[in-house]
């Protein structure tokens, strides 16, 4: 019995089963209990029709069972198996720990809210501080680890409740005397000077912050619930605390104008000024309309998406789009020559690019 699970299978469960007859079922949403029940039913030969969160093939028909409620509280889950960790530690010096699930944001380009939104329950849930630090301590003892990464979609969480929980984790680390370093993901509006100073004291050294843009129009298009000034305020706090930051950033989206590109360049220069605290890995990143996201459905309704040929699927799970302003689309094509860490503002003659692009567009 072959089953799929995760983000894309959740959004395309019926399409995938129709295309791939080798696949027998798809686990939608959070998979721990659905997958367990599926294994038990298969072992006993019982019907799969009462397993929440499962879509499966029955003869020529697809059966779509009702969604499963989100797991809450997360402390109900046991610590994950670490049988592959010794192998991973040959290539990295840290372990990942999930301390929460979901995000209170509703960013239009992000599939997180759509994924958890298909099930009943709070869209951001967190493990207790003691449970999180118990896992850290166990990994430190069993594997002599001192570095951890929290890949949570949003480590801080909503409002006062989220900040108090983050503070409790820091307090628990300090109380137990753990000498650790860790990284987190956060929204710009979560960057609070007192909280982040305390997290730093507990061992936080690196953060990923979803700034996304230096243009207010783009931030509204992305539904970031933040302004450019919010982003700048967060960046100043991070620099003042001496934290290392990797920003989420998108130079281009379907509606970007030339003036907005210039504003984004000014914003990235501001982010990277004053030392090596904030470093942009990909200056020319573009918004990707992932299947299942609000921006995907908006562009689809506007008939802006086009499909790239695929030998595997009758559709493309990563559709493309042309930027409305032809000059910006040409600039994006040129910018693809300067990708990743080579894409530093001072390496590129933007004055020449901006002079050339309008004349190219006329041709």
Tab-separated table of C-alpha atoms in Angstrom:
chain	number	residue	atom	x	y	z
A	1	UNK	CA	0.000	0.000	0.000
A	2	UNK	CA	1.547	3.305	-1.133
A	3	UNK	CA	0.427	6.520	0.560
A	4	UNK	CA	1.456	10.170	0.172
A	5	UNK	CA	1.269	13.009	2.701
A	6	UNK	CA	2.327	16.608	3.246
A	7	UNK	CA	1.449	19.987	1.792
A	8	UNK	CA	1.097	19.343	-1.936
A	9	UNK	CA	-0.682	15.968	-1.571
A	10	UNK	CA	-3.133	17.628	0.849
A	11	UNK	CA	-4.029	20.303	-1.708
A	12	UNK	CA	-4.088	17.943	-4.716
A	13	UNK	CA	-5.243	14.705	-3.082
A	14	UNK	CA	-7.919	13.837	-5.628
A	15	UNK	CA	-5.867	14.911	-8.678
A	16	UNK	CA	-2.819	12.908	-7.599
A	17	UNK	CA	-4.836	9.744	-7.050
A	18	UNK	CA	-6.443	10.108	-10.478
A	19	UNK	CA	-3.079	10.605	-12.215
A	20	UNK	CA	-0.966	8.085	-10.285
A	21	UNK	CA	-2.775	4.766	-10.103
A	22	UNK	CA	0.210	3.296	-8.242
A	23	UNK	CA	-0.730	5.433	-5.207
A	24	UNK	CA	-3.427	3.919	-2.993
A	25	UNK	CA	-4.177	6.716	-0.523
A	26	UNK	CA	-3.265	10.228	0.611
A	27	UNK	CA	-3.000	11.435	4.193
A	28	UNK	CA	-4.335	14.990	4.357
A	29	UNK	CA	-3.167	17.507	6.953
A	30	UNK	CA	-1.284	16.393	10.054
A	31	UNK	CA	-0.404	12.768	9.574
A	32	UNK	CA	0.591	11.162	12.875
A	33	UNK	CA	-2.727	9.640	13.893
A	34	UNK	CA	-4.111	9.208	10.369
A	35	UNK	CA	-1.037	7.223	9.306
A	36	UNK	CA	-1.154	5.123	12.476
A	37	UNK	CA	-4.818	4.253	11.952
A	38	UNK	CA	-4.160	3.497	8.283
A	39	UNK	CA	-1.401	1.015	9.211
A	40	UNK	CA	-3.625	-0.643	11.823
A	41	UNK	CA	-6.575	-0.958	9.404
A	42	UNK	CA	-4.381	-2.394	6.666
A	43	UNK	CA	-2.879	-4.914	9.073
A	44	UNK	CA	-6.306	-6.065	10.273
A	45	UNK	CA	-7.925	-5.932	6.821
A	46	UNK	CA	-10.668	-3.535	8.006
A	47	UNK	CA	-12.342	-0.768	5.981
A	48	UNK	CA	-10.542	2.578	5.589
A	49	UNK	CA	-13.779	4.571	5.402
A	50	UNK	CA	-13.788	5.695	9.044
A	51	UNK	CA	-10.245	7.153	9.105
A	52	UNK	CA	-10.485	10.979	9.323
A	53	UNK	CA	-8.086	12.866	7.068
A	54	UNK	CA	-7.706	10.078	4.479
A	55	UNK	CA	-8.489	10.029	0.757
A	56	UNK	CA	-8.225	6.611	-0.881
A	57	UNK	CA	-9.154	4.640	-3.945
A	58	UNK	CA	-11.901	2.047	-3.656
A	59	UNK	CA	-12.292	0.242	-6.956
A	60	UNK	CA	-12.917	2.926	-9.573
A	61	UNK	CA	-14.067	5.496	-6.992
A	62	UNK	CA	-12.218	7.956	-4.771
A	63	UNK	CA	-13.381	8.116	-1.159
A	64	UNK	CA	-12.706	11.423	0.585
A	65	UNK	CA	-13.124	10.986	4.350
A	66	UNK	CA	-13.882	14.032	6.552
A	67	UNK	CA	-10.851	16.047	7.754
A	68	UNK	CA	-9.140	15.203	11.025
A	69	UNK	CA	-8.996	17.838	13.767
A	70	UNK	CA	-5.603	19.364	14.478
A	71	UNK	CA	-3.559	17.777	17.264
A	72	UNK	CA	-3.942	19.769	20.461
A	73	UNK	CA	-2.154	19.930	22.832
A	74	UNK	CA	1.066	19.005	21.052
A	75	UNK	CA	2.559	17.653	24.293
A	76	UNK	CA	0.441	14.549	23.608
A	77	UNK	CA	2.968	13.564	20.949
A	78	UNK	CA	6.056	11.622	21.970
A	79	UNK	CA	9.498	12.900	21.030
A	80	UNK	CA	10.367	12.009	17.410
A	81	UNK	CA	12.530	9.010	16.598
A	82	UNK	CA	16.195	9.984	16.307
A	83	UNK	CA	17.543	6.800	14.743
A	84	UNK	CA	18.950	8.715	11.739
A	85	UNK	CA	20.529	11.507	13.799
A	86	UNK	CA	23.982	9.844	14.137
A	87	UNK	CA	24.155	9.727	10.325
A	88	UNK	CA	23.070	13.389	10.002
A	89	UNK	CA	25.641	14.516	12.579
A	90	UNK	CA	28.377	13.436	10.169
A	91	UNK	CA	27.317	16.368	7.984
A	92	UNK	CA	25.906	18.905	10.448
A	93	UNK	CA	26.512	19.875	14.060
A	94	UNK	CA	22.926	20.515	15.180
A	95	UNK	CA	19.541	18.839	15.632
A	96	UNK	CA	16.138	20.265	14.684
A	97	UNK	CA	13.314	20.505	17.216
A	98	UNK	CA	9.730	21.524	16.386
A	99	UNK	CA	8.333	23.486	19.325
A	100	UNK	CA	5.115	24.629	17.630
A	101	UNK	CA	2.980	24.159	14.539
A	102	UNK	CA	1.259	26.607	12.242
A	103	UNK	CA	1.288	30.384	12.088
A	104	UNK	CA	-1.138	33.129	13.058
A	105	UNK	CA	-0.258	35.020	9.869
A	106	UNK	CA	-2.226	34.735	6.628
A	107	UNK	CA	0.431	35.587	4.038
A	108	UNK	CA	-0.974	35.143	0.537
A	109	UNK	CA	2.139	33.380	-0.798
A	110	UNK	CA	2.395	30.903	2.090
A	111	UNK	CA	0.744	27.478	2.189
A	112	UNK	CA	0.919	27.104	5.989
A	113	UNK	CA	-2.404	28.792	6.806
A	114	UNK	CA	-4.156	26.982	3.941
A	115	UNK	CA	-2.730	23.625	5.059
A	116	UNK	CA	-3.811	23.879	8.696
A	117	UNK	CA	-6.961	25.787	7.772
A	118	UNK	CA	-8.447	22.644	6.217
A	119	UNK	CA	-8.763	21.075	9.681
A	120	UNK	CA	-10.588	22.152	12.821
A	121	UNK	CA	-8.564	23.581	15.685
A	122	UNK	CA	-6.244	26.504	16.509
A	123	UNK	CA	-3.976	27.322	13.575
A	124	UNK	CA	-0.980	27.985	15.842
A	125	UNK	CA	-0.282	25.490	18.595
A	126	UNK	CA	2.726	25.259	20.851
A	127	UNK	CA	4.376	22.679	23.054
A	128	UNK	CA	4.951	23.681	26.667
A	129	UNK	CA	8.323	25.156	27.553
A	130	UNK	CA	9.195	22.229	29.825
A	131	UNK	CA	8.411	19.683	27.091
A	132	UNK	CA	10.595	21.534	24.575
A	133	UNK	CA	13.559	21.879	26.920
A	134	UNK	CA	13.168	18.258	28.038
A	135	UNK	CA	13.828	17.252	24.430
A	136	UNK	CA	16.791	19.632	24.159
A	137	UNK	CA	18.266	18.235	27.360
A	138	UNK	CA	17.782	14.636	26.239
A	139	UNK	CA	19.530	15.333	22.923
A	140	UNK	CA	22.349	17.136	24.722
A	141	UNK	CA	22.855	14.150	27.024
A	142	UNK	CA	22.509	11.395	24.405
A	143	UNK	CA	24.398	13.031	21.535
A	144	UNK	CA	26.551	15.678	23.246
A	145	UNK	CA	24.739	18.364	21.240
A	146	UNK	CA	24.947	22.077	21.977
A	147	UNK	CA	23.331	23.476	18.796
A	148	UNK	CA	19.656	23.332	17.857
A	149	UNK	CA	17.443	24.715	15.087
A	150	UNK	CA	13.746	25.433	15.614
A	151	UNK	CA	12.189	25.134	12.125
A	152	UNK	CA	8.766	26.182	13.480
A	153	UNK	CA	6.730	28.175	10.970
A	154	UNK	CA	6.446	30.811	13.696
A	155	UNK	CA	8.433	30.258	16.904
A	156	UNK	CA	7.100	33.303	18.766
A	157	UNK	CA	3.379	32.867	18.165
A	158	UNK	CA	0.495	35.328	18.514
A	159	UNK	CA	0.336	38.226	20.947
A	160	UNK	CA	1.177	38.138	24.629
A	161	UNK	CA	0.534	34.393	24.837
A	162	UNK	CA	3.176	33.627	22.220
A	163	UNK	CA	5.787	35.932	23.725
A	164	UNK	CA	5.254	34.509	27.212
A	165	UNK	CA	5.790	30.984	25.908
A	166	UNK	CA	9.019	32.007	24.141
A	167	UNK	CA	10.144	33.681	27.363
A	168	UNK	CA	9.351	30.509	29.327
A	169	UNK	CA	11.539	28.438	27.001
A	170	UNK	CA	14.433	30.858	27.569
A	171	UNK	CA	13.880	30.776	31.334
A	172	UNK	CA	13.803	26.964	31.345
A	173	UNK	CA	17.085	26.764	29.400
A	174	UNK	CA	18.783	29.154	31.813
A	175	UNK	CA	17.316	27.460	34.897
A	176	UNK	CA	18.714	24.088	33.837
A	177	UNK	CA	22.091	25.580	33.021
A	178	UNK	CA	22.099	24.337	29.436
A	179	UNK	CA	24.925	25.853	27.395
A	180	UNK	CA	23.275	25.840	23.977
A	181	UNK	CA	22.963	27.854	20.777
A	182	UNK	CA	19.765	27.888	18.738
A	183	UNK	CA	18.033	29.533	15.786
A	184	UNK	CA	14.376	30.455	15.202
A	185	UNK	CA	11.976	31.762	12.533
A	186	UNK	CA	9.878	34.844	13.296
A	187	UNK	CA	7.770	37.610	11.787
A	188	UNK	CA	9.094	41.178	11.772
A	189	UNK	CA	6.318	42.296	14.121
A	190	UNK	CA	7.418	39.612	16.621
A	191	UNK	CA	10.858	41.197	17.055
A	192	UNK	CA	10.631	42.673	20.549
A	193	UNK	CA	13.836	44.108	22.089
A	194	UNK	CA	13.288	42.776	25.635
A	195	UNK	CA	12.166	39.318	24.490
A	196	UNK	CA	14.938	38.916	21.926
A	197	UNK	CA	17.584	40.092	24.399
A	198	UNK	CA	16.387	37.402	26.814
A	199	UNK	CA	16.335	34.745	24.078
A	200	UNK	CA	19.876	35.774	23.167
A	201	UNK	CA	20.943	35.334	26.791
A	202	UNK	CA	19.516	31.784	26.632
A	203	UNK	CA	21.510	30.990	23.500
A	204	UNK	CA	19.653	32.339	20.460
A	205	UNK	CA	22.233	33.411	17.896
A	206	UNK	CA	20.464	33.337	14.539
A	207	UNK	CA	16.973	34.218	13.343
A	208	UNK	CA	15.151	34.049	10.036
A	209	UNK	CA	12.757	37.000	9.648
A	210	UNK	CA	10.162	37.274	6.889
A	211	UNK	CA	10.699	40.894	5.842
A	212	UNK	CA	9.729	39.988	2.229
A	213	UNK	CA	9.776	43.518	0.788
A	214	UNK	CA	10.720	47.153	1.223
A	215	UNK	CA	7.533	48.278	-0.549
A	216	UNK	CA	4.270	48.836	1.331
A	217	UNK	CA	2.162	47.906	-1.718
A	218	UNK	CA	3.895	44.514	-1.900
A	219	UNK	CA	3.473	43.925	1.840
A	220	UNK	CA	-0.268	44.556	1.423
A	221	UNK	CA	-0.390	42.209	-1.570
A	222	UNK	CA	1.335	39.588	0.593
A	223	UNK	CA	-1.042	40.313	3.539
A	224	UNK	CA	1.992	40.585	5.810
A	225	UNK	CA	0.172	42.652	8.462
A	226	UNK	CA	3.352	44.765	8.602
A	227	UNK	CA	4.721	47.935	7.019
A	228	UNK	CA	8.158	48.867	5.692
A	229	UNK	CA	8.673	50.867	8.886
A	230	UNK	CA	7.844	47.746	10.937
A	231	UNK	CA	10.520	45.903	8.966
A	232	UNK	CA	13.087	48.640	9.552
A	233	UNK	CA	12.288	48.748	13.261
A	234	UNK	CA	12.814	44.985	13.530
A	235	UNK	CA	16.106	45.217	11.602
A	236	UNK	CA	17.397	47.954	13.940
A	237	UNK	CA	16.591	45.822	17.003
A	238	UNK	CA	18.363	42.804	15.495
A	239	UNK	CA	21.471	44.846	14.669
A	240	UNK	CA	21.543	46.514	18.095
A	241	UNK	CA	21.453	43.080	19.744
A	242	UNK	CA	24.213	41.771	17.494
A	243	UNK	CA	22.135	38.841	16.224
A	244	UNK	CA	22.732	37.084	12.920
A	245	UNK	CA	19.702	37.353	10.646
A	246	UNK	CA	18.717	35.751	7.354
A	247	UNK	CA	15.782	37.675	5.882
A	248	UNK	CA	12.959	36.336	3.781
A	249	UNK	CA	12.926	38.659	0.772
A	250	UNK	CA	11.275	38.821	-2.661
A	251	UNK	CA	12.519	41.408	-5.127
A	252	UNK	CA	9.822	40.520	-7.656
A	253	UNK	CA	6.123	39.717	-7.528
A	254	UNK	CA	3.512	39.770	-10.326
A	255	UNK	CA	2.741	43.470	-9.797
A	256	UNK	CA	6.236	44.928	-9.205
A	257	UNK	CA	7.074	48.248	-10.910
A	258	UNK	CA	10.498	49.689	-11.759
A	259	UNK	CA	10.152	52.272	-8.990
A	260	UNK	CA	9.429	49.456	-6.545
A	261	UNK	CA	12.562	47.604	-7.644
A	262	UNK	CA	14.549	50.728	-6.815
A	263	UNK	CA	12.799	50.987	-3.436
A	264	UNK	CA	13.602	47.337	-2.749
A	265	UNK	CA	17.264	47.913	-3.590
A	266	UNK	CA	17.349	50.814	-1.140
A	267	UNK	CA	15.718	48.609	1.486
A	268	UNK	CA	18.223	45.782	0.993
A	269	UNK	CA	21.070	48.280	1.267
A	270	UNK	CA	19.561	49.406	4.588
A	271	UNK	CA	19.268	45.801	5.805
A	272	UNK	CA	22.872	44.941	4.963
A	273	UNK	CA	24.350	48.195	6.281
A	274	UNK	CA	26.258	48.391	9.548
A	275	UNK	CA	28.063	45.059	9.476
A	276	UNK	CA	27.369	41.405	8.788
A	277	UNK	CA	24.309	41.084	11.021
A	278	UNK	CA	21.765	40.783	8.185
A	279	UNK	CA	22.747	38.957	4.998
A	280	UNK	CA	20.474	38.348	2.007
A	281	UNK	CA	21.199	35.026	0.308
A	282	UNK	CA	19.236	35.700	-2.878
A	283	UNK	CA	18.738	39.316	-3.849
A	284	UNK	CA	16.636	38.436	-6.893
A	285	UNK	CA	14.158	36.025	-5.404
A	286	UNK	CA	10.672	36.023	-6.978
A	287	UNK	CA	7.334	35.223	-5.418
A	288	UNK	CA	6.347	31.635	-6.249
A	289	UNK	CA	2.590	30.951	-6.470
A	290	UNK	CA	2.459	27.578	-4.733
A	291	UNK	CA	-0.661	25.495	-5.289
A	292	UNK	CA	-3.123	25.995	-2.435
A	293	UNK	CA	-2.100	29.568	-1.581
A	294	UNK	CA	-4.324	32.670	-1.928
A	295	UNK	CA	-1.917	34.294	-4.418
A	296	UNK	CA	-2.124	31.166	-6.588
A	297	UNK	CA	-5.932	31.405	-6.755
A	298	UNK	CA	-5.783	35.173	-7.355
A	299	UNK	CA	-3.397	34.793	-10.298
A	300	UNK	CA	-5.412	31.872	-11.617
A	301	UNK	CA	-8.585	33.992	-11.536
A	302	UNK	CA	-6.710	36.787	-13.334
A	303	UNK	CA	-5.581	34.233	-15.961
A	304	UNK	CA	-1.953	35.164	-15.218
A	305	UNK	CA	-0.528	31.658	-14.716
A	306	UNK	CA	1.027	29.518	-17.398
A	307	UNK	CA	2.254	25.959	-17.268
A	308	UNK	CA	5.683	24.652	-18.102
A	309	UNK	CA	5.777	21.335	-20.000
A	310	UNK	CA	6.077	18.269	-17.774
A	311	UNK	CA	6.793	14.677	-18.783
A	312	UNK	CA	5.316	13.414	-15.480
A	313	UNK	CA	2.143	15.396	-14.905
A	314	UNK	CA	-0.640	16.828	-17.067
A	315	UNK	CA	-0.200	20.034	-15.067
A	316	UNK	CA	2.691	21.886	-13.445
A	317	UNK	CA	2.697	22.075	-9.651
A	318	UNK	CA	4.955	25.154	-9.825
A	319	UNK	CA	3.198	27.434	-12.334
A	320	UNK	CA	4.937	30.530	-13.700
A	321	UNK	CA	3.744	34.052	-14.442
A	322	UNK	CA	4.880	37.153	-16.304
A	323	UNK	CA	5.239	40.388	-14.362
A	324	UNK	CA	2.639	42.905	-15.557
A	325	UNK	CA	5.241	45.604	-16.241
A	326	UNK	CA	7.234	44.295	-19.234
A	327	UNK	CA	10.273	46.353	-18.215
A	328	UNK	CA	10.396	44.652	-14.827
A	329	UNK	CA	10.004	41.227	-16.460
A	330	UNK	CA	13.026	42.019	-18.649
A	331	UNK	CA	14.937	43.172	-15.595
A	332	UNK	CA	14.046	39.925	-13.816
A	333	UNK	CA	15.396	37.944	-16.773
A	334	UNK	CA	18.660	39.884	-16.645
A	335	UNK	CA	18.837	39.574	-12.864
A	336	UNK	CA	18.805	35.782	-13.110
A	337	UNK	CA	22.431	36.088	-14.201
A	338	UNK	CA	23.264	37.351	-10.697
A	339	UNK	CA	21.942	34.741	-8.300
A	340	UNK	CA	22.557	33.738	-4.688
A	341	UNK	CA	25.575	35.011	-2.750
A	342	UNK	CA	27.150	36.729	-5.774
A	343	UNK	CA	24.097	38.991	-5.936
A	344	UNK	CA	25.402	41.856	-3.824
A	345	UNK	CA	24.124	45.328	-4.639
A	346	UNK	CA	27.611	46.776	-5.034
A	347	UNK	CA	28.593	44.121	-7.608
A	348	UNK	CA	25.972	45.135	-10.144
A	349	UNK	CA	25.709	48.232	-12.299
A	350	UNK	CA	22.057	48.949	-11.644
A	351	UNK	CA	22.254	52.396	-13.192
A	352	UNK	CA	23.074	50.766	-16.535
A	353	UNK	CA	20.382	48.118	-16.092
A	354	UNK	CA	17.725	50.732	-15.397
A	355	UNK	CA	18.856	52.747	-18.428
A	356	UNK	CA	18.776	49.708	-20.724
A	357	UNK	CA	15.491	48.122	-19.619
A	358	UNK	CA	13.001	50.774	-20.899
A	359	UNK	CA	14.579	50.786	-24.383
A	360	UNK	CA	14.626	46.969	-24.445
A	361	UNK	CA	10.937	46.911	-23.556
A	362	UNK	CA	10.109	49.117	-26.565
A	363	UNK	CA	11.751	46.580	-28.842
